[in-house]
Coordinates of C-alpha atoms in Angstrom, one line a residue:
V1 CA -5.2 23.8 -0.6
V2 CA -5.6 24.1 -4.3
P3 CA -4.6 21.6 -7.1
R4 CA -0.9 22.1 -7.9
R5 CA 1.5 20.3 -10.2
N6 CA 4.4 18.5 -8.5
H7 CA 7.7 18.7 -10.3
S8 CA 9.9 16.6 -8.0
A9 CA 11.5 13.3 -9.0
H10 CA 14.6 11.3 -8.4
A11 CA 17.1 14.1 -8.7
N12 CA 20.1 15.7 -7.0
S13 CA 19.2 19.2 -7.9
C14 CA 16.2 21.4 -8.7
A15 CA 17.2 21.5 -12.3
C16 CA 17.1 17.7 -12.6
R17 CA 13.7 17.6 -10.9
A18 CA 12.5 20.2 -13.4
S19 CA 13.6 18.0 -16.3
M20 CA 11.7 15.1 -14.9
A21 CA 8.6 17.2 -14.8
S22 CA 8.5 17.4 -18.5
F23 CA 7.3 13.8 -18.6
C24 CA 4.2 14.7 -16.6
V25 CA 0.8 15.3 -18.0
T26 CA -2.1 17.3 -16.6
A27 CA -3.7 16.2 -13.4
K28 CA -6.9 14.9 -15.0
A29 CA -5.0 13.1 -17.7
M30 CA -3.0 11.3 -15.1
A31 CA -6.0 9.7 -13.6
S32 CA -7.0 8.1 -16.9
A33 CA -3.6 7.8 -18.7
A34 CA -2.9 4.2 -19.3
S35 CA -0.8 2.4 -21.8
P36 CA -1.0 -1.4 -22.4
A37 CA 2.0 -3.4 -21.3
M38 CA 3.4 -6.1 -23.6
A39 CA 1.6 -9.4 -23.6
P40 CA 3.2 -11.7 -21.0
P41 CA 5.4 -14.4 -22.6
S42 CA 3.4 -17.2 -20.8
G43 CA 0.0 -15.9 -21.9
G44 CA -2.6 -14.6 -19.6
R45 CA -4.2 -11.2 -19.2
V46 CA -2.4 -8.1 -20.2
L47 CA -1.7 -5.7 -17.3
K48 CA -2.0 -2.0 -18.2
R49 CA 0.5 0.6 -17.2
V50 CA -0.9 3.6 -15.4
R51 CA 0.5 6.9 -14.1
L52 CA 0.7 6.9 -10.3
G53 CA -1.2 9.9 -9.0
D54 CA 0.6 13.2 -9.6
S55 CA 4.0 11.6 -10.3
S56 CA 6.4 10.7 -13.0
L57 CA 6.0 6.9 -12.3
Q58 CA 4.3 4.5 -14.8
V59 CA 3.3 1.4 -12.9
S60 CA 1.4 -1.8 -13.6
E61 CA -2.3 -1.9 -12.4
A62 CA -1.3 -4.7 -10.1
C63 CA 1.4 -4.1 -7.4
L64 CA 3.0 -7.1 -5.8
G65 CA 2.7 -7.1 -2.1
T66 CA 5.6 -8.7 -0.3
M67 CA 4.7 -8.8 3.4
T68 CA 4.7 -12.6 3.5
F69 CA 8.3 -12.8 2.3
G70 CA 10.4 -14.1 5.3
Q71 CA 7.5 -15.4 7.4
Q72 CA 5.0 -17.4 5.3
N73 CA 7.4 -17.5 2.3
T74 CA 11.0 -18.6 2.1
E75 CA 13.5 -16.6 -0.1
A76 CA 13.1 -19.1 -2.9
D77 CA 9.3 -18.7 -2.7
A78 CA 9.7 -14.9 -2.8
H79 CA 12.0 -14.9 -5.8
A80 CA 9.6 -17.3 -7.6
Q81 CA 6.8 -14.9 -7.0
L82 CA 8.8 -11.9 -8.1
A83 CA 10.0 -13.7 -11.3
Y84 CA 6.5 -14.8 -12.2
A85 CA 5.0 -11.3 -11.5
W86 CA 7.7 -9.7 -13.6
E87 CA 7.0 -12.1 -16.4
R88 CA 3.3 -11.2 -16.3
G89 CA 4.0 -7.5 -16.6
V90 CA 4.1 -6.4 -12.9
N91 CA 6.8 -3.7 -12.5
F92 CA 5.6 -2.4 -9.1
L93 CA 6.6 -3.8 -5.7
D94 CA 5.6 -2.8 -2.2
T95 CA 7.5 -3.6 0.9
A96 CA 8.1 -1.9 4.3
E97 CA 10.9 -1.7 6.9
I98 CA 8.7 -3.5 9.4
Y99 CA 8.0 -6.5 7.2
P100 CA 7.4 -9.5 7.2
V101 CA 4.1 -9.7 9.0
M102 CA 3.7 -10.6 11.9
P103 CA 6.4 -8.0 12.9
M104 CA 9.0 -9.7 15.0
R105 CA 12.5 -8.7 16.2
E106 CA 14.0 -11.8 14.7
T107 CA 12.6 -11.3 11.2
Q108 CA 12.1 -7.6 10.8
G109 CA 13.7 -6.3 7.5
R110 CA 13.9 -9.7 6.0
T111 CA 11.3 -9.0 3.3
S112 CA 13.3 -6.1 1.9
E113 CA 16.5 -8.1 2.0
Y114 CA 14.8 -10.8 -0.1
V115 CA 13.6 -8.2 -2.6
G116 CA 17.0 -6.5 -2.7
R117 CA 18.8 -9.7 -3.7
W118 CA 16.2 -10.2 -6.5
L119 CA 16.7 -6.6 -7.6
R120 CA 20.4 -7.2 -8.2
G121 CA 19.5 -9.3 -11.3
M122 CA 17.3 -6.6 -12.7
R123 CA 17.8 -3.2 -14.5
R124 CA 17.0 -1.0 -11.5
E125 CA 15.2 1.6 -13.6
D126 CA 12.7 -1.0 -14.9
V127 CA 11.3 -1.7 -11.5
V128 CA 9.2 0.7 -9.3
V129 CA 10.0 0.0 -5.7
A130 CA 7.8 1.3 -2.9
S131 CA 8.6 1.0 0.8
K132 CA 7.3 2.3 4.1
V133 CA 8.6 4.1 7.2
S134 CA 7.1 2.9 10.5
G135 CA 5.0 5.5 12.3
R136 CA 4.8 6.2 16.0
S137 CA 4.4 3.0 18.0
V138 CA 4.9 1.5 21.5
G139 CA 6.4 -2.0 21.6
L140 CA 8.4 -1.8 18.4
A141 CA 11.6 -0.3 19.7
W142 CA 13.7 -2.9 17.8
V143 CA 12.6 -1.4 14.5
P144 CA 14.7 1.8 14.8
A145 CA 17.6 -0.2 16.2
N146 CA 17.7 -2.2 13.0
R147 CA 18.1 0.8 10.8
V148 CA 21.9 0.9 11.2
V149 CA 24.8 -1.5 11.2
P150 CA 25.8 -2.5 13.8
R151 CA 22.4 -2.3 15.5
G152 CA 21.7 0.9 17.3
E153 CA 19.9 1.7 20.5
E154 CA 16.3 0.6 20.9
E155 CA 13.6 3.4 21.0
N156 CA 10.0 3.5 20.0
P157 CA 9.4 4.6 16.3
K158 CA 8.3 8.1 15.5
L159 CA 8.3 10.3 12.4
D160 CA 10.8 13.0 13.3
R161 CA 13.4 14.1 10.8
K162 CA 16.2 11.8 12.2
S163 CA 13.9 8.8 12.2
I164 CA 12.7 9.3 8.6
R165 CA 16.2 9.6 7.3
L166 CA 17.5 6.6 9.2
A167 CA 14.5 4.5 8.1
V168 CA 15.0 5.4 4.4
E169 CA 18.8 4.7 4.6
G170 CA 18.1 1.4 6.3
E171 CA 15.8 0.4 3.5
L172 CA 18.3 1.5 0.9
R173 CA 20.8 -0.8 2.5
R174 CA 18.4 -3.8 2.7
L175 CA 17.1 -3.3 -0.9
Q176 CA 20.7 -2.8 -2.2
T177 CA 19.7 0.3 -4.2
D178 CA 20.6 3.9 -4.5
Y179 CA 17.1 5.2 -4.4
I180 CA 13.5 4.2 -3.6
D181 CA 10.8 5.2 -6.1
L182 CA 8.0 5.7 -3.5
I183 CA 8.5 6.0 0.2
Q184 CA 5.4 6.0 2.4
L185 CA 4.7 7.0 6.0
H186 CA 3.3 3.6 7.1
W187 CA 0.9 5.1 9.7
P188 CA 0.6 8.6 11.1
D189 CA 2.7 10.0 14.0
R190 CA -0.5 11.3 15.6
Y191 CA -3.3 9.2 17.0
V192 CA -5.9 8.0 14.5
P193 CA -8.4 5.1 14.9
S194 CA -7.4 2.2 12.6
F195 CA -7.6 -1.5 11.9
G196 CA -11.4 -1.8 12.1
R197 CA -12.0 1.3 14.2
Q198 CA -13.3 4.6 12.8
Q199 CA -14.7 6.5 15.8
Y200 CA -12.3 9.3 16.9
D201 CA -11.7 9.7 20.6
P202 CA -9.9 12.9 21.6
S203 CA -8.8 11.4 24.9
N204 CA -6.4 9.2 22.9
E205 CA -4.5 12.2 21.5
W206 CA -0.8 12.8 22.1
E207 CA 1.7 15.4 21.1
A208 CA 2.8 14.4 17.6
I209 CA 5.7 15.4 15.3
P210 CA 4.6 18.5 13.3
F211 CA 3.5 17.9 9.7
E212 CA 6.1 20.4 8.4
E213 CA 9.0 18.5 10.1
Q214 CA 7.9 15.2 8.4
V215 CA 7.5 16.8 5.0
A216 CA 10.8 18.7 5.3
A217 CA 12.6 15.5 6.1
I218 CA 11.2 13.8 3.1
Q219 CA 12.0 16.7 0.8
E220 CA 15.6 16.6 1.9
L221 CA 15.8 13.0 0.8
I222 CA 14.2 13.8 -2.5
D223 CA 16.7 16.6 -3.1
E224 CA 19.6 14.1 -2.3
G225 CA 18.2 11.6 -4.8
K226 CA 17.5 8.9 -2.2
I227 CA 13.7 8.9 -3.0
R228 CA 11.7 9.9 -6.0
H229 CA 8.2 10.4 -4.7
W230 CA 6.4 9.9 -1.4
G231 CA 3.0 8.9 -0.1
L232 CA 0.9 8.3 3.0
S233 CA -0.7 5.2 4.5
N234 CA -3.5 4.5 6.9
E235 CA -4.3 8.2 6.6
T236 CA -7.4 10.3 7.0
T237 CA -8.7 13.3 5.0
Y238 CA -7.5 15.6 7.7
G239 CA -4.0 14.1 7.5
V240 CA -3.8 14.2 3.7
M241 CA -4.8 17.8 3.7
Q242 CA -2.3 18.8 6.4
H243 CA 0.6 17.1 4.7
C244 CA -0.3 18.8 1.4
M245 CA -0.6 22.2 3.1
A246 CA 2.8 21.7 4.8
A247 CA 4.3 20.7 1.4
D248 CA 2.9 23.8 -0.2
K249 CA 4.2 26.1 2.6
L250 CA 7.7 24.6 2.3
G251 CA 7.7 24.5 -1.5
A252 CA 8.1 20.7 -1.2
Q253 CA 6.7 17.8 -3.2
R254 CA 3.2 16.7 -2.2
P255 CA 2.4 13.1 -1.5
V256 CA 1.3 11.2 -4.7
T257 CA -0.4 8.2 -3.1
V258 CA -2.2 7.0 0.0
Q259 CA -2.1 3.3 0.9
N260 CA -5.3 2.6 2.9
Q261 CA -7.4 -0.4 3.6
F262 CA -10.0 -0.9 0.9
S263 CA -12.1 -3.9 -0.2
L264 CA -15.6 -5.1 -0.8
V265 CA -16.1 -5.1 3.0
H266 CA -14.2 -1.8 3.8
R267 CA -15.2 1.0 1.5
L268 CA -14.6 4.1 3.7
F269 CA -12.3 5.7 1.3
E270 CA -15.0 6.4 -1.3
S271 CA -16.6 9.4 0.5
E272 CA -14.8 12.6 1.5
L273 CA -11.3 11.1 1.1
A274 CA -12.0 10.2 -2.5
E275 CA -13.1 13.8 -3.1
A276 CA -9.9 15.2 -1.6
C277 CA -7.7 12.8 -3.6
A278 CA -9.6 13.2 -6.9
P279 CA -7.6 14.1 -10.1
S280 CA -9.3 17.5 -10.1
N281 CA -8.2 18.2 -6.6
L282 CA -5.1 16.7 -5.0
N283 CA -4.6 13.9 -7.6
I284 CA -3.5 11.3 -5.0
G285 CA -4.0 7.7 -6.0
L286 CA -5.3 5.1 -3.6
L287 CA -3.2 1.9 -3.2
P288 CA -5.6 -0.5 -1.5
W289 CA -4.2 -2.9 1.1
S290 CA -6.1 -6.0 2.2
A291 CA -8.2 -6.1 -0.9
L292 CA -9.3 -9.6 0.1
A293 CA -9.8 -8.8 3.8
G294 CA -6.9 -10.9 4.9
G295 CA -8.1 -13.7 2.6
A296 CA -11.6 -13.8 4.2
L297 CA -13.2 -12.8 0.9
T298 CA -12.1 -16.1 -0.7
G299 CA -14.6 -17.8 1.7
K300 CA -11.9 -20.1 3.1
Y301 CA -12.7 -19.2 6.7
L302 CA -16.5 -19.6 6.5
N303 CA -18.3 -21.7 9.1
G304 CA -15.4 -21.6 11.5
A305 CA -12.8 -23.1 9.1
M306 CA -9.2 -22.5 9.9
P307 CA -7.0 -24.0 7.1
E308 CA -3.6 -25.0 8.2
G309 CA -0.9 -22.4 7.3
A310 CA -3.5 -19.7 6.5
R311 CA -3.1 -16.3 8.0
F312 CA -6.0 -16.5 10.5
S313 CA -4.6 -19.8 11.7
Q314 CA -1.0 -18.6 12.1
F315 CA -1.8 -15.2 13.6
E316 CA -4.6 -15.8 16.1
G317 CA -6.6 -12.7 17.0
R318 CA -4.9 -10.4 14.5
Y319 CA -7.7 -10.6 11.9
D320 CA -10.7 -11.0 14.2
R321 CA -12.4 -8.0 12.5
F322 CA -12.7 -10.1 9.3
N323 CA -14.2 -13.1 11.1
T324 CA -17.6 -12.1 12.4
P325 CA -21.2 -13.0 11.6
R326 CA -21.7 -9.8 9.7
M327 CA -18.6 -10.5 7.7
E328 CA -19.8 -14.1 7.0
N329 CA -23.1 -12.8 5.7
A330 CA -21.5 -10.3 3.4
I331 CA -18.9 -12.8 2.1
K332 CA -21.7 -15.3 1.2
G333 CA -23.3 -12.6 -0.8
Y334 CA -20.1 -11.8 -2.7
L335 CA -19.4 -15.5 -3.3
K336 CA -22.7 -15.9 -5.0
I337 CA -22.0 -12.9 -7.3
A338 CA -18.5 -14.3 -8.1
E339 CA -20.0 -17.7 -9.0
E340 CA -22.7 -16.2 -11.2
A341 CA -20.0 -14.1 -13.0
G342 CA -17.7 -17.0 -13.6
L343 CA -15.0 -15.6 -11.4
T344 CA -13.2 -16.9 -8.3
P345 CA -14.0 -15.0 -5.1
A346 CA -10.5 -13.6 -5.2
Q347 CA -10.8 -12.4 -8.7
L348 CA -14.1 -10.6 -7.9
G349 CA -12.4 -8.8 -5.0
Y350 CA -9.5 -7.6 -7.0
A351 CA -11.6 -6.7 -10.1
F352 CA -13.8 -4.6 -7.9
C353 CA -10.8 -2.6 -6.8
R354 CA -9.7 -2.2 -10.4
S355 CA -13.2 -0.8 -11.2
R356 CA -12.7 2.2 -8.9
W357 CA -11.7 5.4 -10.6
Y358 CA -9.5 6.5 -7.7
I359 CA -7.3 3.3 -7.7
P360 CA -4.4 3.3 -10.1
S361 CA -2.9 0.1 -8.9
T362 CA -4.1 -2.6 -6.5
I363 CA -1.7 -4.4 -4.1
V364 CA -1.9 -8.2 -4.7
G365 CA -0.7 -10.6 -2.2
A366 CA -0.1 -14.4 -2.4
T367 CA 1.7 -17.2 -0.6
S368 CA 2.3 -19.3 -3.7
V369 CA 2.8 -18.8 -7.4
E370 CA -0.4 -20.6 -8.0
Q371 CA -2.3 -18.1 -5.9
L372 CA -0.5 -15.3 -7.7
K373 CA -1.5 -16.7 -11.1
E374 CA -5.2 -16.6 -10.1
N375 CA -4.9 -13.1 -8.6
L376 CA -3.3 -11.7 -11.7
E377 CA -6.1 -13.0 -13.8
S378 CA -8.4 -10.7 -11.8
F379 CA -7.7 -7.5 -13.7
V380 CA -10.8 -7.6 -15.9
D381 CA -13.7 -5.2 -16.5
L382 CA -16.9 -5.9 -14.4
D383 CA -20.1 -5.2 -16.2
E384 CA -22.8 -3.0 -14.8
D385 CA -25.0 -5.9 -13.6
I386 CA -22.1 -7.2 -11.5
L387 CA -21.3 -3.8 -10.0
K388 CA -25.0 -3.3 -9.2
A389 CA -25.2 -6.7 -7.5
I390 CA -22.0 -5.7 -5.5
D391 CA -23.6 -2.5 -4.3
E392 CA -26.8 -4.3 -3.3
V393 CA -24.8 -6.5 -0.9
H394 CA -22.8 -3.5 0.3
I395 CA -26.0 -1.6 1.1
Q396 CA -27.3 -4.6 3.1
F397 CA -23.9 -5.2 4.9
R398 CA -22.1 -1.9 4.8
N399 CA -18.4 -2.0 5.8
P400 CA -18.9 -5.1 7.9
S401 CA -15.2 -5.3 8.9
L402 CA -15.6 -2.2 11.1
T403 CA -15.7 -3.0 14.8
D404 CA -17.1 0.2 16.2

């Protein structure tokens, strides 16, 4: 696979996609291209606008994560966060058909519905909306059923042509929009180790939907104008390359982003996957999720603490990989660095992501406007002494959130 320009955008024809391509710059320029946003009316730090991978999208360097909307946050809470983020210059939102978290039959899809009702009051072209299609799963049969009205038959999610189309159309309905700017495959159709595991076990393999079928389904939706660009999530170097090769074979658009776990305590991306996604190669931007390790990097769970209403308290067992002795030791090291730098722990975690050349925009989550205010003050430059101190802790406690 060789570096190649993508010329697909929100269009109903090849001619329209070609006209959108005129707004693109070269691959290397895309990685560094950034334009300052207007200063937010309420004061605070200015968020830059950056080009999202090899795409036509200009997004804020902070992306508002919404997975708490509908579970930990009411619709009024959600709209308050959306309004504040917009006021501060955030034009990039990330949702998913399976949200909110924890995924449940009773609440699935509620997050995008909340976002959709907020979008009705906005100029649609001003907001960059990302969503995600659920990958292959057992035990989530109610997700495909909720893609249509009235509810359809229950079946386990997979990434075949029909499922991708119905998932996108279901999100269009919930978001009350004609198109989605960035659709992402939430996790692969094939087996991959994830959520704290990195060791590959061939005995867990199953017959997966071919990469070409997945890419072809996405390209059909691009051609119809229902999505502008697409990306991957929870993906490996092998998977990224296979999707790109399938796109090249079909003459389709390549993925422009990959949304993977990345933080001070989970830096697996920065080796061969960073090389593959570099601007000089595939030019695929990393959108990090769990930049604060489920909130653990704030220090609020140290010494066995379980604050009422916090994620670890509400969803027992789900975040155990962030609550181990190795994690505690690493977190204490990062807390000391934050204190000496005059930053909150959350600000250090987000600022570290901002410092990485392969990250165009960092997903920021919050359960209150006050949390969001703190988090959006995180987009500052870290000096070399701070970055060196971070690496020293990393070398001592390398990727402590891994469980194997």
